[in-house]
Structure formats: structure tokens, C-alpha cells
């Protein structure tokens, strides 16, 4: 039976004003889908890339790629889920900015009873991102030295906690004294206020000129070139975002000149495409949450209807930690 849902759609790329909030009729779930009522919806920078057209979607489109909800209906052929069950998800067709939605069952993850819905919504996309960054892109081990840009952000906060547990030394960059305190509270060993000091020079000072084993860079244009200069020989730069703009074209011969460096540009879609890998990563994350290894230290919530303001605050770097919409 079709139901009504309140949801955001957009028909052109641009600023937050392109997002239109309206009531729509939601069809029954198709074969292989489940229908859910959202309890909490995570906001991520990929949503902004989708809205701007940096990572374009076919238009018109919904927005949002993660959430926590309760199953309200099952499509034909769906097994392993039940009406009334709580699930979390990352990926699938954008459309999380809604009170209700249909979702491919292959993207749904059963939630342990002990986990709080709001905390999972704050952590699941970012936590699965951290999992593939530090466990699979570059498997961080005890004794490694890591440079993590935007260390007080949603991904950075989780990463600092998890890296501390792994025994790494973490150097984090932040934009303000307030964010520096957040990074330290999450386990960051050295914090660089990049608005007041050159992070490349400070990294050289902290490491005694040796450089770091790996740089995780979600900032992009403003940091990429100097991030390469922070690496030890044969170090790895993981470029996983572009909040300051796209990275300029790279002359790969520079990688040899700067120490036989490695660069990768991963996507969570490719690291969670295989259902078994997706479930394994989720088990690792949910276990880390239950064990207290990672936590949502700061959650900023907005009503679903104020998604435009959430985007504006995130783009202006006025938020710390995770941003969650509440239906």
C-alpha cells in the first residue's frame, strides 16, 4: 500500500537553495527492496558534492546516502529482514533525506540491539569510511605515524579515536583552537593549527625530518601538494575528498622525485560493493562502537526540514563531529 513521505529532491545543481522539500507518494517496495521509516539520517560531504554537481547524479534526484530506520515493508524475494527490525545503511540510490524510503535490501545492515540509533546515524558512513581508509587503503599498524587533515571533522574525529586504539601516532590539522581541543580529546597526539602555522614545516619538525607513513587528505586543492612533501620515502597519500576544491592534475613523475610515493583516490562505493566485505566492515565498526573504541563525541542535529541550513553550516566549516537530520 502506497504511503506519503516528506522528502528533498533537486532538479538542478547549485547552492543549498536548489533543494526542494515536498510531500510525495511512496510506492510499495519493488522486488529485492525494503521500505523503511527513518529514525535518523546522516549528512555527509558527498551529499554536497552531489548537490553541487561535483559528483553529478541523474536529475531530478533525491539526496543522502545513509540512515538508520525501521523496516515497514518487504519487497518480493527479500530474506533476512523482518518488519519492525532496525537497520542501518550506506549507499544505494540517493534518497535518505526523507521520512520514508525504499532501499535495496543488499545495502541494509542489521543493527545490534545495544547500539543507539542516533549514534549509529552519526557514525555509520563515516565509520565505514575510516574502516576502509585505515584498515584496507593503508593498513595502519602500531608505531606508524599518520597525518590526518580535518582531524576534528566527522571522519577525522572517528579516525583519531581508532588510530589511537591501533597504536599509531597521529598528527592532525584543524582550523581553530576549539577544533584543536576536539582533536586532542579524540586521541590526536599532535595538533597543527593550519591557519597559523605551515603544516608541512610542523610535520617535518614533529617527525625529525623523516616524514609520515601515510597522509589522509579530504581537503583537496589547498593541501594536496604539501601533503606529498610530508611523506617519508615510499609513503602513501590517500586523497578521499575535496572540500577546498578538486586536486589539480598530477605529474606522476613527481612521485618518483619525491621518494617513490604512492597515491590513491578511493571511494566507499568500491570498498563496500561486495556484500561480504560490506558486512565484515560493518561488524568491525559496530564492534568498535560497542567496545567504546569509537564514539560520536559531537553530534549536531537539525530537523529534516532544515537540511539546507545543515549543508550551509557544513560547507562553512561551522560544524564539528557528525551532522544528523531528524525526521
Short mmCIF file of C-alpha atoms in Angstrom, two decimals:
data_model
loop_
_atom_site.label_atom_id
_atom_site.label_comp_id
_atom_site.label_asym_id
_atom_site.label_seq_id
_atom_site.Cartn_x
_atom_site.Cartn_y
_atom_site.Cartn_z
CA UNK A 1 0.00 0.00 0.00
CA UNK A 2 1.50 3.35 -1.05
CA UNK A 3 2.26 5.84 1.73
CA UNK A 4 3.12 9.53 1.97
CA UNK A 5 6.70 10.64 2.60
CA UNK A 6 8.25 14.06 3.10
CA UNK A 7 11.44 14.23 1.10
CA UNK A 8 14.01 16.52 -0.50
CA UNK A 9 14.54 16.49 -4.26
CA UNK A 10 16.62 18.67 -6.56
CA UNK A 11 16.34 19.25 -10.30
CA UNK A 12 19.46 21.36 -10.91
CA UNK A 13 22.94 21.57 -9.44
CA UNK A 14 23.89 24.51 -7.26
CA UNK A 15 23.75 26.04 -3.78
CA UNK A 16 21.53 24.75 -0.99
CA UNK A 17 18.55 26.65 -2.42
CA UNK A 18 18.16 24.01 -5.15
CA UNK A 19 16.87 21.56 -2.52
CA UNK A 20 13.07 21.37 -2.57
CA UNK A 21 11.13 19.80 0.34
CA UNK A 22 7.74 18.31 -0.51
CA UNK A 23 5.27 15.54 0.26
CA UNK A 24 5.30 12.65 -2.18
CA UNK A 25 3.62 9.30 -2.62
CA UNK A 26 6.00 6.39 -1.99
CA UNK A 27 5.28 3.21 -3.94
CA UNK A 28 5.43 -0.25 -2.42
CA UNK A 29 8.95 -1.71 -2.30
CA UNK A 30 9.98 -3.44 -5.51
CA UNK A 31 11.38 -6.99 -5.56
CA UNK A 32 14.64 -7.04 -3.64
CA UNK A 33 13.81 -3.83 -1.75
CA UNK A 34 12.75 -2.99 1.76
CA UNK A 35 10.74 0.03 2.87
CA UNK A 36 11.87 1.91 5.96
CA UNK A 37 10.78 4.72 8.23
CA UNK A 38 13.83 6.79 9.08
CA UNK A 39 14.84 7.33 12.69
CA UNK A 40 17.93 9.41 11.88
CA UNK A 41 19.75 10.45 8.70
CA UNK A 42 23.46 11.16 8.38
CA UNK A 43 24.70 14.19 6.45
CA UNK A 44 28.00 13.82 4.59
CA UNK A 45 30.17 15.87 2.28
CA UNK A 46 29.32 13.53 -0.59
CA UNK A 47 25.77 14.93 -0.33
CA UNK A 48 27.17 18.39 -1.03
CA UNK A 49 29.22 17.06 -3.96
CA UNK A 50 26.01 15.51 -5.35
CA UNK A 51 24.05 18.75 -4.86
CA UNK A 52 26.77 20.94 -6.42
CA UNK A 53 27.31 18.57 -9.34
CA UNK A 54 30.92 17.87 -8.35
CA UNK A 55 29.85 14.23 -8.31
CA UNK A 56 26.84 14.56 -10.62
CA UNK A 57 23.70 12.45 -10.37
CA UNK A 58 20.98 11.98 -12.99
CA UNK A 59 18.37 14.68 -12.31
CA UNK A 60 15.87 15.02 -10.77
CA UNK A 61 17.25 13.16 -7.76
CA UNK A 62 16.84 12.56 -4.08
CA UNK A 63 19.75 13.22 -1.74
CA UNK A 64 21.53 11.39 1.07
CA UNK A 65 23.27 8.03 1.20
CA UNK A 66 22.99 6.84 4.80
CA UNK A 67 20.48 6.43 7.55
CA UNK A 68 19.01 4.36 10.35
CA UNK A 69 15.42 3.21 10.20
CA UNK A 70 12.76 0.65 10.99
CA UNK A 71 11.62 -1.81 8.33
CA UNK A 72 7.97 -1.18 7.44
CA UNK A 73 7.53 -3.46 4.40
CA UNK A 74 9.40 -6.11 2.44
CA UNK A 75 9.56 -6.48 -1.31
CA UNK A 76 9.23 -9.81 -3.06
CA UNK A 77 12.16 -12.16 -2.56
CA UNK A 78 13.69 -10.33 0.42
CA UNK A 79 15.06 -12.67 3.09
CA UNK A 80 16.94 -12.00 6.31
CA UNK A 81 14.94 -8.93 7.37
CA UNK A 82 11.61 -8.52 9.17
CA UNK A 83 9.04 -5.76 9.59
CA UNK A 84 9.84 -3.83 12.77
CA UNK A 85 13.58 -4.57 12.60
CA UNK A 86 16.10 -1.71 12.93
CA UNK A 87 18.62 -1.38 10.14
CA UNK A 88 21.37 0.98 9.05
CA UNK A 89 22.60 1.50 5.53
CA UNK A 90 25.24 3.23 3.44
CA UNK A 91 24.97 3.60 -0.32
CA UNK A 92 22.31 2.62 -2.77
CA UNK A 93 20.31 5.21 -4.71
CA UNK A 94 20.46 8.65 -3.04
CA UNK A 95 17.26 9.40 -1.15
CA UNK A 96 17.97 9.40 2.58
CA UNK A 97 16.65 12.93 3.12
CA UNK A 98 13.11 11.61 3.60
CA UNK A 99 10.79 10.41 6.33
CA UNK A 100 10.29 7.09 4.49
CA UNK A 101 12.02 5.46 1.55
CA UNK A 102 12.55 2.24 -0.39
CA UNK A 103 16.04 0.75 -0.31
CA UNK A 104 17.81 -2.23 -1.90
CA UNK A 105 17.91 -4.91 0.79
CA UNK A 106 21.52 -5.60 -0.22
CA UNK A 107 22.52 -2.25 1.36
CA UNK A 108 20.75 -2.87 4.69
CA UNK A 109 22.71 -3.86 7.79
CA UNK A 110 21.02 -5.40 10.82
CA UNK A 111 21.71 -3.30 13.92
CA UNK A 112 22.72 -4.85 17.25
CA UNK A 113 20.15 -4.01 19.95
CA UNK A 114 22.80 -2.33 22.12
CA UNK A 115 23.53 0.41 19.59
CA UNK A 116 21.75 3.77 19.74
CA UNK A 117 20.05 4.89 16.50
CA UNK A 118 21.29 8.49 16.69
CA UNK A 119 24.87 7.41 17.37
CA UNK A 120 24.83 4.90 14.51
CA UNK A 121 23.46 7.55 12.13
CA UNK A 122 26.31 9.81 13.23
CA UNK A 123 28.90 7.08 12.74
CA UNK A 124 27.98 4.52 10.09
CA UNK A 125 29.02 6.24 6.86
CA UNK A 126 32.00 8.00 8.43
CA UNK A 127 32.94 4.92 10.45
CA UNK A 128 32.87 2.65 7.40
CA UNK A 129 34.95 5.30 5.61
CA UNK A 130 37.51 5.23 8.42
CA UNK A 131 37.50 1.43 8.37
CA UNK A 132 38.49 1.18 4.71
CA UNK A 133 40.94 4.12 4.97
CA UNK A 134 42.96 2.80 7.91
CA UNK A 135 42.40 -0.94 7.59
CA UNK A 136 42.44 -1.51 3.81
CA UNK A 137 43.70 1.50 1.78
CA UNK A 138 46.75 1.68 4.02
CA UNK A 139 46.66 -0.87 6.85
CA UNK A 140 47.88 1.22 9.79
CA UNK A 141 49.86 -0.69 12.38
CA UNK A 142 51.30 0.10 15.80
CA UNK A 143 54.20 2.52 15.51
CA UNK A 144 53.10 4.14 12.25
CA UNK A 145 52.92 7.94 12.04
CA UNK A 146 49.84 9.37 10.36
CA UNK A 147 48.91 12.86 9.15
CA UNK A 148 45.14 13.34 9.12
CA UNK A 149 43.70 16.56 7.71
CA UNK A 150 40.45 17.95 9.17
CA UNK A 151 41.08 15.98 12.33
CA UNK A 152 38.10 17.48 14.18
CA UNK A 153 35.59 16.72 11.43
CA UNK A 154 33.18 13.82 11.32
CA UNK A 155 35.61 11.36 9.69
CA UNK A 156 38.67 12.83 11.41
CA UNK A 157 37.21 12.51 14.90
CA UNK A 158 36.45 8.82 14.41
CA UNK A 159 39.81 8.20 12.76
CA UNK A 160 41.76 9.76 15.63
CA UNK A 161 39.97 7.50 18.11
CA UNK A 162 40.52 4.34 16.07
CA UNK A 163 44.15 5.19 15.25
CA UNK A 164 44.84 5.69 18.95
CA UNK A 165 43.50 2.20 19.62
CA UNK A 166 45.75 0.80 16.87
CA UNK A 167 48.82 2.36 18.46
CA UNK A 168 49.63 4.87 15.73
CA UNK A 169 50.99 8.38 16.30
CA UNK A 170 48.50 10.81 14.79
CA UNK A 171 49.25 14.35 13.62
CA UNK A 172 46.06 16.27 12.87
CA UNK A 173 45.38 19.57 11.14
CA UNK A 174 42.49 21.83 12.25
CA UNK A 175 41.30 25.37 11.54
CA UNK A 176 40.68 26.73 15.04
CA UNK A 177 41.73 26.45 18.68
CA UNK A 178 38.31 25.00 19.53
CA UNK A 179 38.75 22.26 16.94
CA UNK A 180 42.27 21.61 18.22
CA UNK A 181 40.80 20.71 21.62
CA UNK A 182 38.31 18.37 19.96
CA UNK A 183 41.09 16.62 18.05
CA UNK A 184 43.16 16.18 21.21
CA UNK A 185 40.16 14.84 23.11
CA UNK A 186 39.72 12.22 20.37
CA UNK A 187 43.30 10.97 20.71
CA UNK A 188 45.25 13.14 18.27
CA UNK A 189 48.88 13.22 19.50
CA UNK A 190 49.98 16.41 17.73
CA UNK A 191 47.61 19.12 16.51
CA UNK A 192 48.57 21.70 13.87
CA UNK A 193 46.51 24.88 13.57
CA UNK A 194 46.96 25.31 9.83
CA UNK A 195 45.56 28.86 9.88
CA UNK A 196 48.53 29.96 11.99
CA UNK A 197 51.40 27.66 11.00
CA UNK A 198 52.62 25.77 7.96
CA UNK A 199 51.64 22.13 8.37
CA UNK A 200 54.48 20.83 6.19
CA UNK A 201 57.09 22.57 8.36
CA UNK A 202 55.45 21.35 11.57
CA UNK A 203 55.27 17.76 10.31
CA UNK A 204 58.98 17.89 9.50
CA UNK A 205 59.65 19.21 13.00
CA UNK A 206 57.49 16.60 14.71
CA UNK A 207 58.99 13.69 12.75
CA UNK A 208 62.57 14.91 12.86
CA UNK A 209 62.53 15.34 9.09
CA UNK A 210 61.58 11.70 8.42
CA UNK A 211 58.02 12.36 7.29
CA UNK A 212 54.90 10.33 7.94
CA UNK A 213 53.94 6.86 6.72
CA UNK A 214 50.56 7.96 5.38
CA UNK A 215 48.56 11.15 4.81
CA UNK A 216 44.76 11.09 4.76
CA UNK A 217 43.55 14.14 2.87
CA UNK A 218 39.89 15.09 2.43
CA UNK A 219 40.64 18.79 1.86
CA UNK A 220 41.98 18.53 -1.69
CA UNK A 221 43.25 21.55 -3.61
CA UNK A 222 44.61 23.51 -0.63
CA UNK A 223 46.59 20.65 0.92
CA UNK A 224 47.44 18.05 -1.72
CA UNK A 225 50.84 19.34 -2.92
CA UNK A 226 52.23 19.93 0.56
CA UNK A 227 50.78 16.64 1.76
CA UNK A 228 53.07 14.87 -0.69
CA UNK A 229 56.02 16.69 0.89
CA UNK A 230 55.04 15.36 4.32
CA UNK A 231 55.57 11.71 3.33
CA UNK A 232 58.56 9.54 4.06
CA UNK A 233 60.10 7.73 1.07
CA UNK A 234 57.60 5.17 -0.25
CA UNK A 235 54.87 6.73 1.85
CA UNK A 236 51.21 6.82 0.81
CA UNK A 237 48.83 9.71 0.23
CA UNK A 238 45.16 8.75 0.47
CA UNK A 239 43.11 11.52 -1.18
CA UNK A 240 39.47 10.88 -0.28
CA UNK A 241 37.76 14.27 -0.56
CA UNK A 242 37.95 17.78 -1.96
CA UNK A 243 36.28 20.19 0.49
CA UNK A 244 38.54 23.03 -0.75
CA UNK A 245 38.15 22.11 -4.41
CA UNK A 246 39.36 19.38 -6.79
CA UNK A 247 43.00 18.32 -6.79
CA UNK A 248 44.85 19.68 -9.87
CA UNK A 249 46.23 17.20 -12.42
CA UNK A 250 49.26 15.32 -11.09
CA UNK A 251 52.50 14.76 -12.99
CA UNK A 252 53.22 11.19 -11.86
CA UNK A 253 56.98 11.69 -12.32
CA UNK A 254 56.79 13.83 -9.17
CA UNK A 255 56.05 10.69 -7.18
CA UNK A 256 59.46 9.27 -8.06
CA UNK A 257 61.22 12.57 -7.46
CA UNK A 258 59.67 12.92 -4.00
CA UNK A 259 60.57 9.41 -2.83
CA UNK A 260 58.73 6.73 -4.85
CA UNK A 261 55.44 7.74 -3.31
CA UNK A 262 52.05 6.10 -3.64
CA UNK A 263 48.78 7.98 -4.22
CA UNK A 264 45.28 6.53 -4.17
CA UNK A 265 41.83 8.08 -4.62
CA UNK A 266 39.41 5.59 -3.07
CA UNK A 267 35.63 5.54 -2.97
CA UNK A 268 33.47 3.94 -0.29
CA UNK A 269 31.31 2.56 -3.11
CA UNK A 270 34.16 0.35 -4.29
CA UNK A 271 35.14 -0.70 -0.77
CA UNK A 272 31.58 -1.77 0.14
CA UNK A 273 30.36 -3.11 -3.22
CA UNK A 274 30.98 -6.72 -2.23
CA UNK A 275 28.30 -7.78 0.28
CA UNK A 276 30.71 -9.90 2.31
CA UNK A 277 33.24 -7.06 2.60
CA UNK A 278 30.42 -4.66 3.47
CA UNK A 279 29.12 -6.89 6.27
CA UNK A 280 32.63 -7.57 7.59
CA UNK A 281 33.44 -3.86 7.70
CA UNK A 282 30.12 -3.18 9.45
CA UNK A 283 30.82 -5.87 12.05
CA UNK A 284 34.22 -4.31 12.73
CA UNK A 285 32.66 -0.87 13.10
CA UNK A 286 29.71 -1.98 15.24
CA UNK A 287 32.12 -3.94 17.44
CA UNK A 288 34.34 -0.87 17.82
CA UNK A 289 31.30 1.20 18.83
CA UNK A 290 30.12 -1.40 21.37
CA UNK A 291 33.65 -1.66 22.82
CA UNK A 292 33.92 2.12 23.18
CA UNK A 293 36.85 2.33 20.75
CA UNK A 294 34.97 4.86 18.64
CA UNK A 295 32.14 7.11 19.72
CA UNK A 296 30.20 10.03 18.35
CA UNK A 297 31.82 12.64 20.55
CA UNK A 298 29.94 15.53 18.94
CA UNK A 299 26.60 15.26 17.14
CA UNK A 300 24.89 18.31 15.66
CA UNK A 301 21.24 17.65 14.86
CA UNK A 302 18.83 19.51 12.59
CA UNK A 303 15.20 18.79 11.79
CA UNK A 304 14.92 17.11 8.39
CA UNK A 305 13.14 20.21 7.09
CA UNK A 306 16.31 22.26 7.81
CA UNK A 307 18.62 20.22 5.59
CA UNK A 308 19.54 23.36 3.62
CA UNK A 309 20.91 25.01 6.78
CA UNK A 310 22.80 21.83 7.66
CA UNK A 311 24.50 22.00 4.24
CA UNK A 312 25.34 25.67 4.64
CA UNK A 313 26.89 25.12 8.07
CA UNK A 314 28.88 22.11 6.88
CA UNK A 315 30.22 23.97 3.85
CA UNK A 316 31.20 26.95 6.00
CA UNK A 317 33.06 24.61 8.40
CA UNK A 318 30.82 25.72 11.27
CA UNK A 319 30.21 22.14 12.38
CA UNK A 320 32.35 19.68 14.32
CA UNK A 321 31.88 15.94 14.53
CA UNK A 322 28.83 14.49 12.82
CA UNK A 323 25.70 16.12 11.43
CA UNK A 324 22.39 14.25 11.65
CA UNK A 325 18.90 15.09 10.36
CA UNK A 326 15.92 14.03 12.48
CA UNK A 327 12.61 13.33 10.67
#
